[in-house]
């Protein structure tokens, strides 16, 4: 071979290698806590939400970097009286099956969620009906004015009616099982990513949808592998070896610190979640407000913040000012919650139970080891004012079962709760309204007429400034009666390799005020 031929051959080989590299499939690997629920009408946990936001679409989505909502599957929406909402739909959307999206699909999706009554269906309790006016127009009629309605629509994923009807399982009535069996293993969405496979205990695999109605950038991951329930040590090793791109938010702070020291970037999501220490107000000793205030003042908030610090700049928690995360509508702008041992003792002296009479079981969720540290901190704090507490580890499944009845609910529970729709109503109503008692979000079993009245007023006040005042008043009431210890605002911190860029979790001007929405994969960038 001549030198010229060798040069040409080498150039061709280099070009081929370059093209192969340029066209190499990019894979994003991340993990979350188990179990992943695929049926969009049942999705409520963080992992469920990540899948739902990417495989399905909604009429509206949260604005990026600011409050409010933008049309998405809708092109516009309007209401004249706060009770009837009209949406005009895009006409260029196809489901992944190839079926066009129409108003009938929106109505079916609403009817299905209401009929199943699971997941976040409670957000639509005040909606009387949805109707298709024509193929591209749908109206929702509400029983009463319901201010959080638009925000709730971020949790109404639109499913492919025709595909679901072709796959009805066993059940009674015309709709049989409403496609539950099918949608527990298959998808019927229009999202930017299509479902490849789903094992709710191990992994959900998704791939780019080439027919998505918006352009998915080339730099977005081609394939996503969402893994469930990986041990912290496993995640640490995988990221260090370049075999995992983003950790869950549940890594202990020292593991995050170690990964950051080794070069991992720290992604954050804040303003959507708070860490609540729940007090069972339905049985002694916390049926007495004085006893609740005693432990509220006894808790060492500053030590709690230090326990979850990752670096000097990043922490998994920040000081709370009350029942709503700082920055949310209705959040209090005053001094953060502070420990005051003398006030704790004063309130304890007014409690109708003596320390010797009090039986306090202080629980932590077994799947969230960080909570054990808070349990031990509280045990020590309470001992300083003369209260003895027994620390117990409680599996999540058992906890959710026990809280259904006040008598079985622990004296103290620890729960991270996020706003399911970006609106304070979806955070506070489900925790503190008397009608909502007995779920994992509401182990307080609170019954307070003033709280109920303010929660109901927040739902029927359309003016945003007036709503803010209502929630500020409600916030002050909750601090005054202390059904929970408002331990800290949570900052979800994720360790990530330098192979992925996530502006929504690294640039506050591009963040979303909806938990999990930062994991919109089409907005991420993978580096070759």
Short mmCIF file of C-alpha atoms in Angstrom, two decimals:
data_model
loop_
_atom_site.label_atom_id
_atom_site.label_comp_id
_atom_site.label_asym_id
_atom_site.label_seq_id
_atom_site.Cartn_x
_atom_site.Cartn_y
_atom_site.Cartn_z
CA UNK A 1 0.00 0.00 0.00
CA UNK A 2 1.33 3.45 -0.93
CA UNK A 3 1.82 6.15 1.69
CA UNK A 4 -1.08 8.09 0.14
CA UNK A 5 -3.34 5.04 0.37
CA UNK A 6 -2.28 4.52 3.98
CA UNK A 7 -3.10 8.13 4.75
CA UNK A 8 -6.55 7.86 3.13
CA UNK A 9 -7.26 4.58 4.96
CA UNK A 10 -6.22 6.10 8.27
CA UNK A 11 -8.44 9.11 7.64
CA UNK A 12 -11.41 6.89 6.79
CA UNK A 13 -10.82 4.81 9.91
CA UNK A 14 -10.63 7.93 12.06
CA UNK A 15 -13.80 9.35 10.46
CA UNK A 16 -15.63 6.07 11.03
CA UNK A 17 -14.53 5.97 14.66
CA UNK A 18 -15.59 9.59 15.11
CA UNK A 19 -19.04 8.94 13.62
CA UNK A 20 -19.49 5.83 15.72
CA UNK A 21 -18.61 7.84 18.82
CA UNK A 22 -20.83 10.73 17.79
CA UNK A 23 -23.75 8.40 17.19
CA UNK A 24 -23.18 6.25 20.29
CA UNK A 25 -26.29 5.80 22.37
CA UNK A 26 -26.30 7.78 25.58
CA UNK A 27 -27.66 6.09 28.68
CA UNK A 28 -28.74 7.88 31.85
CA UNK A 29 -28.71 5.68 34.94
CA UNK A 30 -30.29 6.92 38.16
CA UNK A 31 -32.00 5.43 41.19
CA UNK A 32 -34.89 6.11 43.54
CA UNK A 33 -36.62 4.41 46.44
CA UNK A 34 -38.92 1.46 45.62
CA UNK A 35 -41.60 0.68 44.50
CA UNK A 36 -42.28 2.24 41.11
CA UNK A 37 -46.01 2.51 40.28
CA UNK A 38 -46.49 2.69 36.53
CA UNK A 39 -50.26 3.30 36.32
CA UNK A 40 -50.50 7.11 36.01
CA UNK A 41 -53.79 7.27 37.89
CA UNK A 42 -52.07 5.71 40.91
CA UNK A 43 -48.70 7.48 40.78
CA UNK A 44 -47.95 9.53 43.89
CA UNK A 45 -44.45 8.74 45.20
CA UNK A 46 -41.35 10.51 43.93
CA UNK A 47 -40.24 7.62 41.71
CA UNK A 48 -43.76 7.25 40.29
CA UNK A 49 -43.81 10.94 39.50
CA UNK A 50 -40.52 10.84 37.61
CA UNK A 51 -41.86 8.08 35.36
CA UNK A 52 -45.20 9.82 34.90
CA UNK A 53 -43.68 13.21 33.98
CA UNK A 54 -41.66 11.61 31.19
CA UNK A 55 -43.95 8.92 29.74
CA UNK A 56 -47.19 10.92 29.98
CA UNK A 57 -48.17 14.54 29.36
CA UNK A 58 -50.59 16.88 31.11
CA UNK A 59 -52.73 19.83 30.05
CA UNK A 60 -50.47 22.24 31.93
CA UNK A 61 -46.96 22.14 33.35
CA UNK A 62 -45.24 24.36 35.94
CA UNK A 63 -43.42 27.42 34.67
CA UNK A 64 -39.65 27.16 34.73
CA UNK A 65 -37.88 29.47 37.16
CA UNK A 66 -41.05 31.21 38.38
CA UNK A 67 -44.46 30.53 39.93
CA UNK A 68 -47.48 29.61 37.82
CA UNK A 69 -48.34 27.20 35.03
CA UNK A 70 -48.09 27.11 31.26
CA UNK A 71 -50.38 25.31 28.78
CA UNK A 72 -48.79 22.10 27.46
CA UNK A 73 -51.19 19.66 25.81
CA UNK A 74 -53.54 22.62 25.96
CA UNK A 75 -52.85 25.75 23.93
CA UNK A 76 -54.94 27.92 26.26
CA UNK A 77 -57.38 27.81 29.15
CA UNK A 78 -59.89 30.23 30.61
CA UNK A 79 -62.60 30.55 33.24
CA UNK A 80 -65.27 33.19 33.72
CA UNK A 81 -66.50 32.26 37.18
CA UNK A 82 -63.89 29.95 38.75
CA UNK A 83 -66.23 26.97 38.36
CA UNK A 84 -66.12 26.19 34.63
CA UNK A 85 -62.77 25.90 32.86
CA UNK A 86 -62.39 25.57 29.09
CA UNK A 87 -59.22 24.18 27.47
CA UNK A 88 -58.25 24.32 23.82
CA UNK A 89 -56.02 21.38 22.89
CA UNK A 90 -53.07 21.06 20.57
CA UNK A 91 -53.94 19.28 17.33
CA UNK A 92 -50.46 17.93 16.61
CA UNK A 93 -50.13 15.45 19.48
CA UNK A 94 -50.04 11.71 18.94
CA UNK A 95 -49.85 9.01 21.54
CA UNK A 96 -46.99 6.55 21.28
CA UNK A 97 -49.45 4.10 19.73
CA UNK A 98 -49.95 6.52 16.84
CA UNK A 99 -53.48 7.48 17.92
CA UNK A 100 -54.17 11.24 17.86
CA UNK A 101 -54.91 12.96 21.15
CA UNK A 102 -58.42 14.44 21.40
CA UNK A 103 -60.75 15.85 24.03
CA UNK A 104 -62.22 12.34 24.49
CA UNK A 105 -58.85 11.17 25.85
CA UNK A 106 -58.83 13.99 28.40
CA UNK A 107 -62.37 13.15 29.55
CA UNK A 108 -61.53 9.45 29.74
CA UNK A 109 -58.38 10.12 31.76
CA UNK A 110 -60.35 12.21 34.26
CA UNK A 111 -63.17 9.69 34.52
CA UNK A 112 -60.67 6.87 35.00
CA UNK A 113 -58.82 8.64 37.81
CA UNK A 114 -62.08 9.43 39.60
CA UNK A 115 -63.39 5.89 39.17
CA UNK A 116 -60.22 4.28 40.55
CA UNK A 117 -60.04 6.73 43.45
CA UNK A 118 -56.36 6.07 44.08
CA UNK A 119 -53.09 7.99 43.90
CA UNK A 120 -53.78 11.71 43.80
CA UNK A 121 -57.43 11.44 42.78
CA UNK A 122 -58.35 13.43 45.89
CA UNK A 123 -57.07 16.53 44.10
CA UNK A 124 -60.15 16.27 41.86
CA UNK A 125 -62.83 15.67 44.49
CA UNK A 126 -64.32 19.08 43.75
CA UNK A 127 -64.56 18.47 40.00
CA UNK A 128 -68.07 17.42 38.98
CA UNK A 129 -67.41 16.43 35.37
CA UNK A 130 -65.29 16.79 32.26
CA UNK A 131 -66.89 17.08 28.82
CA UNK A 132 -65.62 17.07 25.23
CA UNK A 133 -67.12 20.09 23.44
CA UNK A 134 -65.44 19.12 20.18
CA UNK A 135 -62.28 17.11 19.34
CA UNK A 136 -60.00 19.94 20.46
CA UNK A 137 -62.01 21.52 23.28
CA UNK A 138 -62.72 20.17 26.75
CA UNK A 139 -64.51 21.74 29.71
CA UNK A 140 -64.29 20.93 33.41
CA UNK A 141 -67.19 21.82 35.67
CA UNK A 142 -66.45 22.21 39.38
CA UNK A 143 -68.92 21.80 42.22
CA UNK A 144 -67.54 24.92 43.89
CA UNK A 145 -64.84 27.46 43.25
CA UNK A 146 -61.53 25.61 43.72
CA UNK A 147 -58.48 27.83 43.47
CA UNK A 148 -55.87 25.02 43.20
CA UNK A 149 -57.59 23.43 40.17
CA UNK A 150 -55.03 24.47 37.54
CA UNK A 151 -52.14 23.27 39.71
CA UNK A 152 -53.95 19.95 40.25
CA UNK A 153 -53.93 19.33 36.50
CA UNK A 154 -50.17 18.72 36.68
CA UNK A 155 -51.23 15.43 38.28
CA UNK A 156 -53.78 14.41 35.62
CA UNK A 157 -51.73 12.52 33.02
CA UNK A 158 -53.63 11.99 29.78
CA UNK A 159 -53.92 8.36 28.64
CA UNK A 160 -54.67 6.89 25.23
CA UNK A 161 -58.36 5.96 25.51
CA UNK A 162 -58.44 3.72 22.46
CA UNK A 163 -55.40 1.73 23.59
CA UNK A 164 -56.75 1.26 27.11
CA UNK A 165 -60.16 0.15 25.82
CA UNK A 166 -58.42 -2.49 23.71
CA UNK A 167 -56.77 -3.85 26.85
CA UNK A 168 -59.45 -3.97 29.53
CA UNK A 169 -58.96 -6.71 32.09
CA UNK A 170 -61.41 -8.59 34.24
CA UNK A 171 -63.86 -6.55 36.27
CA UNK A 172 -67.45 -5.47 36.67
CA UNK A 173 -69.29 -2.91 34.54
CA UNK A 174 -68.65 -1.49 31.11
CA UNK A 175 -65.07 -0.48 31.87
CA UNK A 176 -64.19 -3.71 33.71
CA UNK A 177 -60.84 -2.98 35.41
CA UNK A 178 -60.32 0.35 33.55
CA UNK A 179 -57.14 -1.14 32.11
CA UNK A 180 -55.40 -1.40 35.46
CA UNK A 181 -53.74 -4.73 34.74
CA UNK A 182 -52.50 -3.48 31.39
CA UNK A 183 -51.22 -0.14 32.66
CA UNK A 184 -49.35 -1.78 35.51
CA UNK A 185 -46.94 -3.19 32.94
CA UNK A 186 -47.47 -1.07 29.79
CA UNK A 187 -47.80 2.62 28.99
CA UNK A 188 -50.40 4.60 27.06
CA UNK A 189 -48.88 8.06 26.99
CA UNK A 190 -47.71 10.73 24.60
CA UNK A 191 -44.59 11.76 26.50
CA UNK A 192 -41.06 12.48 25.35
CA UNK A 193 -40.00 9.01 26.52
CA UNK A 194 -41.60 5.66 25.79
CA UNK A 195 -41.63 2.68 28.09
CA UNK A 196 -39.22 -0.14 27.20
CA UNK A 197 -39.64 -2.34 30.28
CA UNK A 198 -40.86 -2.10 33.85
CA UNK A 199 -40.07 -4.14 36.97
CA UNK A 200 -41.50 -2.26 39.98
CA UNK A 201 -38.94 -3.80 42.34
CA UNK A 202 -35.87 -3.39 40.18
CA UNK A 203 -35.89 -1.02 37.22
CA UNK A 204 -37.91 0.98 34.70
CA UNK A 205 -36.31 1.48 31.29
CA UNK A 206 -37.38 4.34 29.01
CA UNK A 207 -36.21 5.52 25.58
CA UNK A 208 -36.69 8.68 23.53
CA UNK A 209 -40.00 8.95 21.70
CA UNK A 210 -39.13 9.97 18.12
CA UNK A 211 -42.71 11.12 17.51
CA UNK A 212 -42.97 13.47 20.50
CA UNK A 213 -44.84 16.65 19.51
CA UNK A 214 -41.95 18.84 20.67
CA UNK A 215 -38.37 18.39 19.57
CA UNK A 216 -36.31 16.35 22.01
CA UNK A 217 -32.75 17.69 21.80
CA UNK A 218 -30.07 15.32 20.52
CA UNK A 219 -28.13 15.86 23.75
CA UNK A 220 -30.97 14.48 25.88
CA UNK A 221 -30.37 10.89 27.03
CA UNK A 222 -31.36 8.27 24.48
CA UNK A 223 -32.14 5.65 27.11
CA UNK A 224 -32.96 6.06 30.81
CA UNK A 225 -32.60 3.29 33.38
CA UNK A 226 -34.40 4.20 36.62
CA UNK A 227 -33.26 1.73 39.25
CA UNK A 228 -35.06 1.07 42.52
CA UNK A 229 -33.81 0.52 46.06
CA UNK A 230 -30.03 0.51 45.54
CA UNK A 231 -27.95 0.54 48.72
CA UNK A 232 -25.96 3.71 49.41
CA UNK A 233 -22.67 1.81 49.20
CA UNK A 234 -23.67 0.39 45.82
CA UNK A 235 -24.58 3.82 44.43
CA UNK A 236 -21.33 5.28 45.72
CA UNK A 237 -19.31 2.56 43.99
CA UNK A 238 -21.25 2.78 40.72
CA UNK A 239 -20.86 6.57 40.47
CA UNK A 240 -17.14 6.31 41.28
CA UNK A 241 -16.74 3.71 38.54
CA UNK A 242 -18.66 5.78 35.99
CA UNK A 243 -21.56 3.29 35.87
CA UNK A 244 -24.27 5.50 37.39
CA UNK A 245 -25.10 9.12 36.63
CA UNK A 246 -27.47 10.43 39.34
CA UNK A 247 -28.11 9.18 42.87
CA UNK A 248 -31.40 9.32 44.73
CA UNK A 249 -31.98 12.05 47.29
CA UNK A 250 -31.73 9.53 50.15
CA UNK A 251 -27.95 9.15 50.40
CA UNK A 252 -26.53 9.98 53.85
CA UNK A 253 -24.74 13.36 53.93
CA UNK A 254 -21.33 11.79 54.52
CA UNK A 255 -21.70 9.67 51.36
CA UNK A 256 -22.69 12.75 49.36
CA UNK A 257 -19.72 14.61 50.84
CA UNK A 258 -17.34 11.82 49.86
CA UNK A 259 -18.70 11.69 46.31
CA UNK A 260 -18.40 15.48 45.99
CA UNK A 261 -14.79 15.28 47.19
CA UNK A 262 -14.15 12.72 44.44
CA UNK A 263 -15.46 15.10 41.79
CA UNK A 264 -19.21 14.42 41.66
CA UNK A 265 -21.49 17.40 41.18
CA UNK A 266 -24.26 18.07 43.70
CA UNK A 267 -27.70 18.76 42.22
CA UNK A 268 -30.41 20.26 44.41
CA UNK A 269 -34.18 20.68 44.52
CA UNK A 270 -35.66 22.97 47.15
CA UNK A 271 -38.83 24.81 48.07
CA UNK A 272 -41.16 21.86 47.52
CA UNK A 273 -40.66 19.62 50.57
CA UNK A 274 -40.55 19.89 54.34
CA UNK A 275 -39.48 17.46 57.06
CA UNK A 276 -42.32 17.05 59.56
CA UNK A 277 -42.12 15.35 62.94
CA UNK A 278 -45.71 14.24 63.37
CA UNK A 279 -47.41 14.22 66.79
CA UNK A 280 -50.48 12.03 67.33
CA UNK A 281 -52.99 14.60 68.64
CA UNK A 282 -55.71 11.97 69.18
CA UNK A 283 -54.24 10.19 72.19
CA UNK A 284 -52.14 11.04 75.28
CA UNK A 285 -49.87 12.81 75.78
CA UNK A 286 -50.09 14.83 72.54
CA UNK A 287 -53.83 15.36 72.70
CA UNK A 288 -52.75 18.22 75.00
CA UNK A 289 -51.44 21.25 73.10
CA UNK A 290 -49.16 22.19 76.01
CA UNK A 291 -47.36 18.89 75.75
CA UNK A 292 -47.02 19.34 71.97
CA UNK A 293 -45.56 22.81 72.44
CA UNK A 294 -43.16 21.44 75.06
CA UNK A 295 -41.55 18.98 72.67
CA UNK A 296 -41.69 21.53 69.84
CA UNK A 297 -39.57 23.93 71.84
CA UNK A 298 -37.34 21.12 73.15
CA UNK A 299 -36.28 19.99 69.66
CA UNK A 300 -32.81 21.16 68.63
CA UNK A 301 -33.46 22.58 65.16
CA UNK A 302 -29.91 23.86 64.64
CA UNK A 303 -28.36 20.47 65.40
CA UNK A 304 -30.81 18.91 62.95
CA UNK A 305 -29.57 21.23 60.21
CA UNK A 306 -25.93 20.46 61.02
CA UNK A 307 -26.63 16.72 60.90
CA UNK A 308 -27.58 16.91 57.23
CA UNK A 309 -24.88 19.30 56.04
CA UNK A 310 -23.00 17.95 53.03
CA UNK A 311 -20.48 20.74 52.38
CA UNK A 312 -20.11 24.32 53.60
CA UNK A 313 -22.37 25.39 50.72
CA UNK A 314 -24.81 22.48 50.38
CA UNK A 315 -27.06 20.88 52.99
CA UNK A 316 -30.02 18.53 52.87
CA UNK A 317 -31.95 20.88 55.14
CA UNK A 318 -32.49 24.58 55.85
CA UNK A 319 -34.30 26.36 58.69
CA UNK A 320 -38.10 26.15 58.57
CA UNK A 321 -40.31 29.08 59.55
CA UNK A 322 -43.51 27.08 59.89
CA UNK A 323 -45.70 24.57 58.10
CA UNK A 324 -44.85 25.67 54.55
CA UNK A 325 -41.40 25.64 52.92
CA UNK A 326 -39.81 29.06 52.59
CA UNK A 327 -40.65 30.54 49.19
CA UNK A 328 -44.03 28.85 48.82
CA UNK A 329 -47.26 30.85 48.77
CA UNK A 330 -48.21 31.50 52.40
CA UNK A 331 -44.79 30.75 53.90
CA UNK A 332 -43.89 32.85 56.94
CA UNK A 333 -41.02 35.27 56.50
CA UNK A 334 -40.14 35.72 60.18
CA UNK A 335 -37.60 34.01 62.40
CA UNK A 336 -37.00 30.30 61.82
CA UNK A 337 -38.05 27.69 64.34
CA UNK A 338 -35.69 27.76 67.33
CA UNK A 339 -35.03 25.62 70.38
CA UNK A 340 -35.93 27.19 73.74
CA UNK A 341 -35.50 24.80 76.68
CA UNK A 342 -37.00 27.21 79.21
CA UNK A 343 -40.18 27.63 77.17
CA UNK A 344 -40.30 23.86 76.72
CA UNK A 345 -40.26 23.40 80.49
CA UNK A 346 -42.92 26.10 80.96
CA UNK A 347 -45.31 24.36 78.57
CA UNK A 348 -44.55 20.95 80.05
CA UNK A 349 -45.50 22.28 83.49
CA UNK A 350 -48.91 23.25 82.07
CA UNK A 351 -49.51 19.84 80.47
CA UNK A 352 -52.20 17.78 82.21
CA UNK A 353 -49.97 14.69 82.12
CA UNK A 354 -46.90 14.27 84.29
CA UNK A 355 -43.67 13.08 82.68
CA UNK A 356 -44.04 9.79 84.58
CA UNK A 357 -47.44 9.20 82.97
CA UNK A 358 -46.29 9.80 79.42
CA UNK A 359 -45.59 6.88 77.14
CA UNK A 360 -43.88 8.22 74.04
CA UNK A 361 -42.95 5.90 71.19
CA UNK A 362 -40.64 7.74 68.83
CA UNK A 363 -40.51 6.00 65.46
CA UNK A 364 -38.38 6.24 62.36
CA UNK A 365 -38.96 4.71 58.93
CA UNK A 366 -36.67 1.75 58.36
CA UNK A 367 -36.14 2.58 54.68
CA UNK A 368 -34.83 6.06 55.57
CA UNK A 369 -31.83 5.49 57.90
CA UNK A 370 -31.25 9.23 58.28
CA UNK A 371 -34.39 9.37 60.41
CA UNK A 372 -32.74 7.24 63.11
CA UNK A 373 -30.36 10.12 63.76
CA UNK A 374 -33.25 12.51 64.25
CA UNK A 375 -34.97 10.00 66.53
CA UNK A 376 -31.88 9.77 68.75
CA UNK A 377 -31.53 13.56 68.72
CA UNK A 378 -35.14 13.95 69.88
CA UNK A 379 -34.73 11.28 72.53
CA UNK A 380 -31.79 13.25 73.98
CA UNK A 381 -33.59 16.61 73.64
CA UNK A 382 -36.70 15.35 75.41
CA UNK A 383 -34.64 13.78 78.19
CA UNK A 384 -33.29 17.25 79.01
CA UNK A 385 -36.79 18.37 80.00
CA UNK A 386 -37.57 15.14 81.85
CA UNK A 387 -39.38 13.14 79.15
CA UNK A 388 -38.51 9.56 78.30
CA UNK A 389 -39.09 8.31 74.77
CA UNK A 390 -38.63 4.84 73.32
CA UNK A 391 -37.08 4.81 69.84
CA UNK A 392 -38.57 2.25 67.43
CA UNK A 393 -37.74 1.34 63.85
CA UNK A 394 -40.87 0.92 61.73
CA UNK A 395 -41.00 -0.44 58.17
CA UNK A 396 -42.85 1.82 55.74
CA UNK A 397 -45.53 -0.76 54.93
CA UNK A 398 -46.33 -1.29 58.61
CA UNK A 399 -46.33 2.44 59.32
CA UNK A 400 -48.87 3.16 56.55
CA UNK A 401 -51.06 0.39 57.93
CA UNK A 402 -50.89 1.53 61.56
CA UNK A 403 -51.70 5.20 60.98
CA UNK A 404 -55.16 4.36 59.66
CA UNK A 405 -56.40 4.27 63.27
CA UNK A 406 -55.44 6.84 65.94
CA UNK A 407 -55.04 4.20 68.63
CA UNK A 408 -52.46 2.35 66.53
CA UNK A 409 -50.59 5.44 65.37
CA UNK A 410 -47.22 6.10 67.06
CA UNK A 411 -46.89 9.08 69.37
CA UNK A 412 -44.22 10.53 67.08
CA UNK A 413 -43.55 9.80 63.40
CA UNK A 414 -41.13 11.34 60.92
CA UNK A 415 -42.22 12.13 57.37
CA UNK A 416 -40.89 14.10 54.41
CA UNK A 417 -43.89 15.56 52.56
CA UNK A 418 -43.77 17.45 49.29
CA UNK A 419 -46.38 19.53 47.56
CA UNK A 420 -47.96 17.20 45.06
CA UNK A 421 -49.00 19.97 42.68
CA UNK A 422 -46.89 22.99 43.62
CA UNK A 423 -49.79 24.58 45.53
CA UNK A 424 -49.92 24.88 49.36
CA UNK A 425 -53.35 23.25 49.35
CA UNK A 426 -51.92 19.93 48.16
CA UNK A 427 -49.44 20.03 51.03
CA UNK A 428 -51.51 21.23 53.98
CA UNK A 429 -55.05 20.00 53.26
CA UNK A 430 -53.94 16.39 53.07
CA UNK A 431 -52.11 16.68 56.38
CA UNK A 432 -54.25 18.85 58.59
CA UNK A 433 -57.89 18.89 57.46
CA UNK A 434 -59.96 16.72 59.79
CA UNK A 435 -61.41 14.82 56.84
CA UNK A 436 -57.91 13.75 55.69
CA UNK A 437 -56.78 12.08 58.92
CA UNK A 438 -55.36 8.59 58.91
CA UNK A 439 -52.98 8.52 55.95
CA UNK A 440 -49.17 8.46 55.91
CA UNK A 441 -49.34 12.24 55.42
CA UNK A 442 -51.72 12.83 58.33
CA UNK A 443 -50.75 10.68 61.36
CA UNK A 444 -51.49 13.75 63.52
CA UNK A 445 -55.25 12.94 63.31
CA UNK A 446 -55.82 16.66 63.84
CA UNK A 447 -59.32 17.99 64.41
CA UNK A 448 -59.27 21.77 64.68
CA UNK A 449 -62.22 23.86 63.47
CA UNK A 450 -60.12 26.96 62.78
CA UNK A 451 -57.61 24.98 60.71
CA UNK A 452 -60.43 23.35 58.74
CA UNK A 453 -62.05 26.73 58.05
CA UNK A 454 -58.82 28.30 56.82
CA UNK A 455 -58.02 25.31 54.60
CA UNK A 456 -61.46 25.54 53.03
CA UNK A 457 -61.11 29.31 52.58
CA UNK A 458 -57.76 28.79 50.82
CA UNK A 459 -59.52 26.56 48.31
CA UNK A 460 -62.22 29.09 47.45
CA UNK A 461 -60.14 32.30 47.31
CA UNK A 462 -59.14 33.04 43.71
CA UNK A 463 -57.13 36.22 44.25
CA UNK A 464 -53.48 35.21 44.72
CA UNK A 465 -52.64 37.96 47.22
CA UNK A 466 -55.69 37.12 49.34
CA UNK A 467 -54.81 33.41 49.19
CA UNK A 468 -51.32 34.22 50.48
CA UNK A 469 -52.86 35.96 53.50
CA UNK A 470 -55.12 32.98 54.19
CA UNK A 471 -52.21 30.55 54.17
CA UNK A 472 -50.09 32.86 56.31
CA UNK A 473 -52.89 32.94 58.90
CA UNK A 474 -53.23 29.16 58.66
CA UNK A 475 -49.47 28.77 59.04
CA UNK A 476 -49.49 30.85 62.22
CA UNK A 477 -52.34 28.78 63.63
CA UNK A 478 -50.48 25.54 62.96
CA UNK A 479 -47.35 26.87 64.67
CA UNK A 480 -49.48 27.92 67.65
CA UNK A 481 -51.14 24.50 68.14
CA UNK A 482 -48.11 22.42 67.05
CA UNK A 483 -49.64 19.26 65.57
CA UNK A 484 -46.17 18.71 64.10
CA UNK A 485 -42.64 19.82 64.82
CA UNK A 486 -41.63 21.74 61.71
CA UNK A 487 -38.11 20.39 61.73
CA UNK A 488 -36.61 21.81 58.55
CA UNK A 489 -37.23 22.59 54.93
CA UNK A 490 -35.77 19.77 52.91
CA UNK A 491 -33.32 20.30 50.12
CA UNK A 492 -33.14 17.18 48.02
CA UNK A 493 -29.47 16.65 47.16
CA UNK A 494 -28.41 14.30 44.38
CA UNK A 495 -24.85 13.28 43.56
CA UNK A 496 -24.21 13.22 39.81
CA UNK A 497 -21.38 12.39 37.48
CA UNK A 498 -19.96 15.02 35.15
CA UNK A 499 -21.45 13.12 32.20
CA UNK A 500 -24.86 14.70 32.72
CA UNK A 501 -26.05 18.30 32.90
CA UNK A 502 -29.36 19.05 34.64
CA UNK A 503 -30.09 22.81 34.49
CA UNK A 504 -33.39 22.44 36.38
CA UNK A 505 -31.48 21.04 39.37
CA UNK A 506 -28.39 23.24 39.16
CA UNK A 507 -29.63 26.67 38.03
CA UNK A 508 -32.30 28.33 40.25
CA UNK A 509 -33.52 30.38 37.28
CA UNK A 510 -34.49 27.11 35.56
CA UNK A 511 -35.92 25.26 38.58
CA UNK A 512 -39.51 24.03 38.87
CA UNK A 513 -41.71 24.51 41.95
CA UNK A 514 -43.02 20.95 41.61
CA UNK A 515 -41.21 18.06 43.27
CA UNK A 516 -39.63 15.70 40.76
CA UNK A 517 -40.25 17.83 37.68
CA UNK A 518 -36.57 18.67 37.50
CA UNK A 519 -36.14 15.09 36.29
CA UNK A 520 -37.74 15.91 32.95
CA UNK A 521 -35.25 13.95 30.85
CA UNK A 522 -35.78 15.93 27.63
CA UNK A 523 -34.33 18.97 29.44
CA UNK A 524 -31.12 17.16 30.41
CA UNK A 525 -27.90 16.89 28.44
CA UNK A 526 -25.57 13.91 28.22
CA UNK A 527 -21.89 14.27 27.37
CA UNK A 528 -20.25 11.69 25.13
#
